[in-house]
PDB file of C-alpha atoms in Angstrom:
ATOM      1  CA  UNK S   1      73.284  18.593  33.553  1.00  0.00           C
ATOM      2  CA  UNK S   2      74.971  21.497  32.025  1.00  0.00           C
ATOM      3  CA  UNK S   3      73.747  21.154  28.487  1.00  0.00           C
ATOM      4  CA  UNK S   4      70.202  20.511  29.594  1.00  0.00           C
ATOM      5  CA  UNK S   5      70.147  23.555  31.944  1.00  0.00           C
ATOM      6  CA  UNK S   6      71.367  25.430  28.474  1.00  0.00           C
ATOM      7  CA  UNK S   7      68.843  24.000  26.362  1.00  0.00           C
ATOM      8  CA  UNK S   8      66.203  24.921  28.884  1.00  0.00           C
ATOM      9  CA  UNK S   9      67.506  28.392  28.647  1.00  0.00           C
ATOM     10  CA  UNK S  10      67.777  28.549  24.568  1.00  0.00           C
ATOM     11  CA  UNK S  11      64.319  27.264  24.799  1.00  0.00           C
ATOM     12  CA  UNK S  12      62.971  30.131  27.205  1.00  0.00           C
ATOM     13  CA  UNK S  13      64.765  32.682  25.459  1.00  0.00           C
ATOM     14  CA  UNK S  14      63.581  31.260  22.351  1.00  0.00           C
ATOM     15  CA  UNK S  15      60.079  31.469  23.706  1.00  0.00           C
ATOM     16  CA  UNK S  16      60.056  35.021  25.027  1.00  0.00           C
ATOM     17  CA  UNK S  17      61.403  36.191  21.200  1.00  0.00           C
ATOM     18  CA  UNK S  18      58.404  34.706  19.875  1.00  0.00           C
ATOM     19  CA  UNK S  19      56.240  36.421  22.265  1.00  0.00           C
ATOM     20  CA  UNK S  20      57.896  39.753  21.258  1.00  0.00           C
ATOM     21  CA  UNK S  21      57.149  39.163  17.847  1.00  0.00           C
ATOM     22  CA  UNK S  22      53.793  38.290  18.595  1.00  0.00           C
ATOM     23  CA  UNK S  23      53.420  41.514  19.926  1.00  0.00           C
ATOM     24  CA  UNK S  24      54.702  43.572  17.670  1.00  0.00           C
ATOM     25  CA  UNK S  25      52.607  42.010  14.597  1.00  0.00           C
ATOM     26  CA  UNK S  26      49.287  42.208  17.010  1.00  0.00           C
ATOM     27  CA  UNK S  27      50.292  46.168  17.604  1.00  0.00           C
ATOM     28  CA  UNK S  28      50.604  46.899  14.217  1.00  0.00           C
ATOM     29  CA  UNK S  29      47.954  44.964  13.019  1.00  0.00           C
ATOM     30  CA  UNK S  30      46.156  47.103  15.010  1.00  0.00           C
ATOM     31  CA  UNK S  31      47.408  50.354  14.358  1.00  0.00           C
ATOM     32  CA  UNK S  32      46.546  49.331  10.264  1.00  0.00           C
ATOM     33  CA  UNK S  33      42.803  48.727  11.714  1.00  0.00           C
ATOM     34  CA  UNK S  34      39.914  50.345  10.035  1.00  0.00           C
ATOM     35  CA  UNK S  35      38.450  50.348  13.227  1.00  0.00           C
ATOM     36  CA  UNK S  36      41.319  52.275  15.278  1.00  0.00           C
ATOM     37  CA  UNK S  37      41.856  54.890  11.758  1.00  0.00           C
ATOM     38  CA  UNK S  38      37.822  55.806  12.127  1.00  0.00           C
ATOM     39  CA  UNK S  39      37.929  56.371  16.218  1.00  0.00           C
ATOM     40  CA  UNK S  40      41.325  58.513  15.349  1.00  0.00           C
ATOM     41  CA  UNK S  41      39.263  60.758  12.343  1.00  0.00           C
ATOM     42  CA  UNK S  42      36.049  61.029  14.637  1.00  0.00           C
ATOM     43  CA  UNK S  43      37.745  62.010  17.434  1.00  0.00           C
ATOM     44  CA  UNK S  44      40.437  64.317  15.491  1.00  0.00           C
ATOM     45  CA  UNK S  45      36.694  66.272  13.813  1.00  0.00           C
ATOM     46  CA  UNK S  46      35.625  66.628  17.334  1.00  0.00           C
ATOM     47  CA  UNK S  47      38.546  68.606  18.367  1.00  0.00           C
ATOM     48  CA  UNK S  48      38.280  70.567  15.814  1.00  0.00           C
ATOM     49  CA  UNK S  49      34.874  71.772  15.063  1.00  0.00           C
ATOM     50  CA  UNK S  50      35.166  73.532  11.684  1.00  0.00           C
ATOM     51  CA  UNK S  51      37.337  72.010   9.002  1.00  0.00           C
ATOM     52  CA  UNK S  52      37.073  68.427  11.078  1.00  0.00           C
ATOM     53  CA  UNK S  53      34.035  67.938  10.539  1.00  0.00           C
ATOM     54  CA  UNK S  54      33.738  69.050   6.669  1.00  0.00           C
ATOM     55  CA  UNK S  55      36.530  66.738   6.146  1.00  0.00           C
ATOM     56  CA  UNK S  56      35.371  64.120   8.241  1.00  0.00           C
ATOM     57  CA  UNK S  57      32.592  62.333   5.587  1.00  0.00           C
ATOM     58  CA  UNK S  58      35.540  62.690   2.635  1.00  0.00           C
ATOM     59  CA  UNK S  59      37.768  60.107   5.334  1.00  0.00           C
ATOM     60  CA  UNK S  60      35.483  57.845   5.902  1.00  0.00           C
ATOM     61  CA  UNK S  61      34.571  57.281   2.618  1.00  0.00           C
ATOM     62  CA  UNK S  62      38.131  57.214   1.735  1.00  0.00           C
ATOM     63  CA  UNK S  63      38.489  54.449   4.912  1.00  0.00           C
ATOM     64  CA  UNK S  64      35.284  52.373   3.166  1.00  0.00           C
ATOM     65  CA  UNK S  65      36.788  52.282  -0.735  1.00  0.00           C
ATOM     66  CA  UNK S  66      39.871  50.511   1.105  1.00  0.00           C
ATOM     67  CA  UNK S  67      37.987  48.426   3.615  1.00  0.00           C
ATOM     68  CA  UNK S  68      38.967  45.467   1.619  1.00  0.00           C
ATOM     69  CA  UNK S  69      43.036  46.213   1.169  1.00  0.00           C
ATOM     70  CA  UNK S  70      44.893  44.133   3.518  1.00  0.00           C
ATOM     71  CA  UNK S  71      46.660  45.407   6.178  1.00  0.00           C
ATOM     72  CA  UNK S  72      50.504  44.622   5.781  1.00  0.00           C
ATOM     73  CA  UNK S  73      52.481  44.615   9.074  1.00  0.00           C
ATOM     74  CA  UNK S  74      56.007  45.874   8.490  1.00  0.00           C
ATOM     75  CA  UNK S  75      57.336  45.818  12.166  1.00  0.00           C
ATOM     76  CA  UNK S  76      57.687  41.567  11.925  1.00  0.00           C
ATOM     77  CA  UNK S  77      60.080  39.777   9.383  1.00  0.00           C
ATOM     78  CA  UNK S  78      58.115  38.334   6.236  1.00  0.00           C
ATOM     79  CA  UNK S  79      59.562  34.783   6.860  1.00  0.00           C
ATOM     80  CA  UNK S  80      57.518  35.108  10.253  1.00  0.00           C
ATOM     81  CA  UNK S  81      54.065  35.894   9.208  1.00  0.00           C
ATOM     82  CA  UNK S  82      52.122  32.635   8.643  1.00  0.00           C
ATOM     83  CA  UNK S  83      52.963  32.508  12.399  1.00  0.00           C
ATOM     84  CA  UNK S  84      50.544  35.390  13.177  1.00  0.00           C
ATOM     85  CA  UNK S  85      48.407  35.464  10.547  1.00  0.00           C
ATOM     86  CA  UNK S  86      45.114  33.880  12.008  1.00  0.00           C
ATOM     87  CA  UNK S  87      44.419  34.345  15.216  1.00  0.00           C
ATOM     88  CA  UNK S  88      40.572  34.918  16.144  1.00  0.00           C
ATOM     89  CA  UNK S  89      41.297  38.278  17.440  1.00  0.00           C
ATOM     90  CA  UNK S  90      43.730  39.110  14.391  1.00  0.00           C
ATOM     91  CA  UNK S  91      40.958  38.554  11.957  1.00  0.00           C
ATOM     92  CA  UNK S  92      38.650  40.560  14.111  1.00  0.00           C
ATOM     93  CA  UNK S  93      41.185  43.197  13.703  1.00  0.00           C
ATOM     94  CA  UNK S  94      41.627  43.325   9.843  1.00  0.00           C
ATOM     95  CA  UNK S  95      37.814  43.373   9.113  1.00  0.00           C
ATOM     96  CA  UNK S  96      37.647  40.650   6.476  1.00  0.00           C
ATOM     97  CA  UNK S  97      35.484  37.526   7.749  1.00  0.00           C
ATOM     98  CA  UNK S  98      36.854  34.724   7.981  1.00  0.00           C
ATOM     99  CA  UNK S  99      36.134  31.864   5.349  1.00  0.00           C
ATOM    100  CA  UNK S 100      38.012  28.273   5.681  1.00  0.00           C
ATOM    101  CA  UNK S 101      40.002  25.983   8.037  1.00  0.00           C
ATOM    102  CA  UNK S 102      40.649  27.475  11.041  1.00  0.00           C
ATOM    103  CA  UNK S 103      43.176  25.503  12.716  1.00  0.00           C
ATOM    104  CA  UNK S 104      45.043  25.477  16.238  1.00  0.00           C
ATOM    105  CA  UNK S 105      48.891  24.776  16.066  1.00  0.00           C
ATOM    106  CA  UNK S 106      51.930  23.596  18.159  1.00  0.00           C
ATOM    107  CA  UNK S 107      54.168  24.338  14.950  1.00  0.00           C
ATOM    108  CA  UNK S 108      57.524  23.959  13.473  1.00  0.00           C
ATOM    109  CA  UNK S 109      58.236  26.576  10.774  1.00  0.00           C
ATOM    110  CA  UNK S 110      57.915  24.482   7.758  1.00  0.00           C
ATOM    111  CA  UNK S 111      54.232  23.159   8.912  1.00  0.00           C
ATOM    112  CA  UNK S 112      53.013  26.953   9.842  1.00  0.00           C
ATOM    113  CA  UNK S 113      54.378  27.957   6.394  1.00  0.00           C
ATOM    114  CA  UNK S 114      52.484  25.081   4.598  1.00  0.00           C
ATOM    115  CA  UNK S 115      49.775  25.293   6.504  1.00  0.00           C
ATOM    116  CA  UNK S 116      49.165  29.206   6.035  1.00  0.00           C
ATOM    117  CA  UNK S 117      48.611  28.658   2.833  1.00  0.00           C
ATOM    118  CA  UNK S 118      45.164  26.320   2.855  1.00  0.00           C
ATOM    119  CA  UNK S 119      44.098  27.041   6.068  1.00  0.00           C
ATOM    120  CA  UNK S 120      43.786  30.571   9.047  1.00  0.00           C
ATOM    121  CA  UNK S 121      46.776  29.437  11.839  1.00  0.00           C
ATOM    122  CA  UNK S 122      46.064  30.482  15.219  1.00  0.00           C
ATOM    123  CA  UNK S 123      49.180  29.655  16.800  1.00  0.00           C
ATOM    124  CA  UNK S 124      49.919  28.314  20.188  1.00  0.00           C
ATOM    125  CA  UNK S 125      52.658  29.443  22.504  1.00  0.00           C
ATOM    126  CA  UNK S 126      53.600  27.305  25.587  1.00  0.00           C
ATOM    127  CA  UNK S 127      52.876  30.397  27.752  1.00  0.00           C
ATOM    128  CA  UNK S 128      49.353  30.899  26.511  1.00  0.00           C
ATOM    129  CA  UNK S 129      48.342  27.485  24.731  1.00  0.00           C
ATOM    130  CA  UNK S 130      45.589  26.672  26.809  1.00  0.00           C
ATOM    131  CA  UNK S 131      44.409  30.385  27.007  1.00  0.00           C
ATOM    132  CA  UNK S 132      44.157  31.197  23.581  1.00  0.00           C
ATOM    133  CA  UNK S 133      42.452  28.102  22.671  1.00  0.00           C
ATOM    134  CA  UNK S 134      39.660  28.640  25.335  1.00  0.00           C
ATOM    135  CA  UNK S 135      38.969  31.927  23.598  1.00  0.00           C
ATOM    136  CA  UNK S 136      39.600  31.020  19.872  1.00  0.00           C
ATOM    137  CA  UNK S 137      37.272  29.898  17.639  1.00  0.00           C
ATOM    138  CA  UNK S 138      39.188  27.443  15.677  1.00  0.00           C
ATOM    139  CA  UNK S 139      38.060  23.711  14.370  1.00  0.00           C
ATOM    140  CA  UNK S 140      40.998  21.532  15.315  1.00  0.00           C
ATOM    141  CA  UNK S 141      44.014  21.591  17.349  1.00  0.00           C
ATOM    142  CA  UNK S 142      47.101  19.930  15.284  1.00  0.00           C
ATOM    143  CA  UNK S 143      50.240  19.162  16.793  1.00  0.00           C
ATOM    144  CA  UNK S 144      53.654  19.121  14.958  1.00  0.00           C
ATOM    145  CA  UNK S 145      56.074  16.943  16.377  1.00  0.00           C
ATOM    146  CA  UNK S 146      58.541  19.097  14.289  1.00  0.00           C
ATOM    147  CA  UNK S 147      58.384  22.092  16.857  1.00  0.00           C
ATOM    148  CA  UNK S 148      59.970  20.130  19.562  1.00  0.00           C
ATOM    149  CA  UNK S 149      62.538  20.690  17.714  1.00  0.00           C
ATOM    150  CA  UNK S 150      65.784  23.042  19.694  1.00  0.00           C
ATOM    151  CA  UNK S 151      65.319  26.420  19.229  1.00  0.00           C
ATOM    152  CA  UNK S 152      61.431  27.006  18.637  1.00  0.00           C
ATOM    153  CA  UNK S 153      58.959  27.697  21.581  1.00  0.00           C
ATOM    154  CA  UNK S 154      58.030  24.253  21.944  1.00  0.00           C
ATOM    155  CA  UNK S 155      61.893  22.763  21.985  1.00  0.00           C
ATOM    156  CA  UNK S 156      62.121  19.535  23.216  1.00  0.00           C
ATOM    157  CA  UNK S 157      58.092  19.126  23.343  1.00  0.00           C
ATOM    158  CA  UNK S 158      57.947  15.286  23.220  1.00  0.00           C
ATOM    159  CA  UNK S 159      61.641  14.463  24.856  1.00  0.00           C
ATOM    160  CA  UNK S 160      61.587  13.071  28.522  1.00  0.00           C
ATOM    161  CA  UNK S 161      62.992  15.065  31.149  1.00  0.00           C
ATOM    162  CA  UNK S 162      61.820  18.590  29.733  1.00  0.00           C
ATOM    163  CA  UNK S 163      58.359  18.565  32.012  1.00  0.00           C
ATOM    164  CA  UNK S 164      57.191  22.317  31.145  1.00  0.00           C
ATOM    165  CA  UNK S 165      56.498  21.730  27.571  1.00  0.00           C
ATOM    166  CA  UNK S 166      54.202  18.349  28.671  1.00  0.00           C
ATOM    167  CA  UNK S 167      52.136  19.988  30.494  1.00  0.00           C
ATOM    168  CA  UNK S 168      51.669  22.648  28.807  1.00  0.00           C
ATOM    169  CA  UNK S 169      50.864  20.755  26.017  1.00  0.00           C
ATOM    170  CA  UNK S 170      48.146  18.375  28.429  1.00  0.00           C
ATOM    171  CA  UNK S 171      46.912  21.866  29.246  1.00  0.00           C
ATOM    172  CA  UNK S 172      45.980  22.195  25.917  1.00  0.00           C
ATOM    173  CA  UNK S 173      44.670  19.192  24.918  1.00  0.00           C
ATOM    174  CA  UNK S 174      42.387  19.494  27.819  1.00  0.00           C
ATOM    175  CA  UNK S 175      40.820  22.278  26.655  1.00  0.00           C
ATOM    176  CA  UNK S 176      40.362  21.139  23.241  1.00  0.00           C
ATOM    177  CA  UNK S 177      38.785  17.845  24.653  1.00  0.00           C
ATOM    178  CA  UNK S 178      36.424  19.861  26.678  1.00  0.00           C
ATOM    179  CA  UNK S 179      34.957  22.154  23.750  1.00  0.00           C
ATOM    180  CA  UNK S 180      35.007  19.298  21.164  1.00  0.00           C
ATOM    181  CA  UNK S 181      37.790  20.027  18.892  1.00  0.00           C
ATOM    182  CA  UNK S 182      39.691  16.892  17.147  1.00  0.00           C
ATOM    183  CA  UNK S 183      43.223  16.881  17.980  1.00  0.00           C
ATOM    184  CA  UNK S 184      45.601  15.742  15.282  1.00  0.00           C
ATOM    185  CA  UNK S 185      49.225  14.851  15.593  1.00  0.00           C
ATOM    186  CA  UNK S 186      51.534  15.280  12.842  1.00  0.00           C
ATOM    187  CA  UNK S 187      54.585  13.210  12.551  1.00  0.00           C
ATOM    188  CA  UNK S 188      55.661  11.370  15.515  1.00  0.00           C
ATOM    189  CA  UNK S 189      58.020  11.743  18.848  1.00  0.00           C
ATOM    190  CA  UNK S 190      58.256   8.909  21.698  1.00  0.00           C
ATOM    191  CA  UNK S 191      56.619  11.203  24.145  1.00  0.00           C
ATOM    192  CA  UNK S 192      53.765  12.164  22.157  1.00  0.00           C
ATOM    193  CA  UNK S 193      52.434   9.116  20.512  1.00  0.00           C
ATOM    194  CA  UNK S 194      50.192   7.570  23.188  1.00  0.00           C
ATOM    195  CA  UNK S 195      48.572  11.070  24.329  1.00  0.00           C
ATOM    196  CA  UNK S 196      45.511   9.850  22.551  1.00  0.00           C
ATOM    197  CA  UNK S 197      44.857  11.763  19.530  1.00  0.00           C
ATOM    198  CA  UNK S 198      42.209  12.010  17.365  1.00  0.00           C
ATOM    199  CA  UNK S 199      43.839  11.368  14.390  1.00  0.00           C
ATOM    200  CA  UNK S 200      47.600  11.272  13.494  1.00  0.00           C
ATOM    201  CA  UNK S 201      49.319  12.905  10.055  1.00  0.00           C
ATOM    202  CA  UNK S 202      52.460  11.178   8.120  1.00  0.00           C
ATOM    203  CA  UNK S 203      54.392  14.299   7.250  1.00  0.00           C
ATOM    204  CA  UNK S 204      54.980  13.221   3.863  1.00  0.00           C
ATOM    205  CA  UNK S 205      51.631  13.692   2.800  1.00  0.00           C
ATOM    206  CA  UNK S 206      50.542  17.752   1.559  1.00  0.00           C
ATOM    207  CA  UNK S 207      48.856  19.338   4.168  1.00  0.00           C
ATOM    208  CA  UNK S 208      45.975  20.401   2.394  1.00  0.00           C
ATOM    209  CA  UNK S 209      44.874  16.685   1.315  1.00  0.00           C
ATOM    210  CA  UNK S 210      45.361  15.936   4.784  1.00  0.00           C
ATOM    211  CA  UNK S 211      43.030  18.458   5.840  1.00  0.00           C
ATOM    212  CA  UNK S 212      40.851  17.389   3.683  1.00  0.00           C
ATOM    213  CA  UNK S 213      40.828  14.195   4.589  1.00  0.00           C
ATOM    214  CA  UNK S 214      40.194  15.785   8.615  1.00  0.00           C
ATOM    215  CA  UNK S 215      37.020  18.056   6.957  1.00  0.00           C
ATOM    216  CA  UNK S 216      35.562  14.900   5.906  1.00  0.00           C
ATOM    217  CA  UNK S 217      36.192  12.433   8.448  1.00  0.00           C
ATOM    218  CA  UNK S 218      35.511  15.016  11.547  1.00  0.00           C
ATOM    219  CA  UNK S 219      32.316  16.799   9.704  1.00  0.00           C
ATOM    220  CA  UNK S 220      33.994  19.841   9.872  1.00  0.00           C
ATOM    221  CA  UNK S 221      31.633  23.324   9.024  1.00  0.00           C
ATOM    222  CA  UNK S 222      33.789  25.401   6.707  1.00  0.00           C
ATOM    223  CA  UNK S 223      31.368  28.671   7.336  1.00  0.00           C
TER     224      UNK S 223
END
């Protein structure tokens, strides 16, 4: 009883972290954004008359030459960024439109790292899984039976006795049930396999043939 009540803990702590960090790369994301620099310069020229507004043209056409140069946030560790780097709201935020994949995740770190790289990640915390997938505009949910591993957000997603992480994960599904969206299971666990998935992965297959594979099979619109 001890150990679980521990592991519950790791996992909650564990959980909170990522929330943090979620945070933090959403702030400065923000702080980067075109959108926040022009509201700053106009409202800077409005407070001061004279040489803000002369100078106010030469910064936004400074602010449209760069339009295109990513935004890099500095206040969350490189290792962690495939982890944030897709959310609807996030791309809203950088400016660029988004092109591609758009996929929903329950992720260990070794999928979201893999699957950064081929597709946008909009990943799913056990706090907010149900709420950011309502309001995302993503093609398919995917489900690594990796994260249950201990010390992620989703630790022991898939192992009996841990009943948080089911239902938030049911929560989830739900919604991606109700708006259409395939939902894929990678790998396997004994308390996800008969949650009735759309499709299922074999995690020694690349990710990007696999989504391929998903495009095709679920007609999925690229944009």
């Amino acid at each position: 009883m001890a150990d679980r009540q521990v592991s519950r803990l790791k996992a909650a702590l564990a959980d909170r972290e990522a929330r943090v960090r979620i945070l933090e790369a959403r702030v400065a994301a923000l702080e980067a954004s075109t959108s926040l620099r022009v509201g700053r310069a106009v409202t800077d020229a409005a407070r001061r008359p004279g040489k803000g507004v002369v100078r106010l043209p030469r910064e936004l056409y400074r602010m449209w030459r760069h339009r295109g140069t990513p935004n890099v946030v500095t206040s969350v560790d490189a290792r962690e960024r495939p982890m944030f780097s897709a959310r609807d709201e996030d791309r809203l935020i950088v400016g660029s439109p988004a092109t591609g994949l758009a996929v929903a995740g329950v992720l260990g770190r070794a999928a979201a790292e893999e699957l950064g790289r081929t597709a946008h990640v909009v990943p799913l915390m056990p706090h907010d899984a149900a709420l950011i997938l309502d309001t995302a505009d993503v093609d398919l949910v995917l489900v690594d039976a990796a994260a249950g591993a201990p010390g992620g957000p989703w630790a022991y997603l898939g192992v009996p006795g841990v009943p948080d992480r089911e239902r938030a994960l049911l929560g989830l599904m739900d919604v991606a049930r109700s708006r259409g969206r395939p939902l894929v299971l990678l790998g396997s666990a004994p308390g996800l396999a008969g949650l009735g998935w759309d499709a299922t992965l074999r995690t020694d297959a690349p990710l990007d043939e696999a989504l391929a594979g998903l495009h095709a099979r679920f007609s999925l619109d690229l944009g």
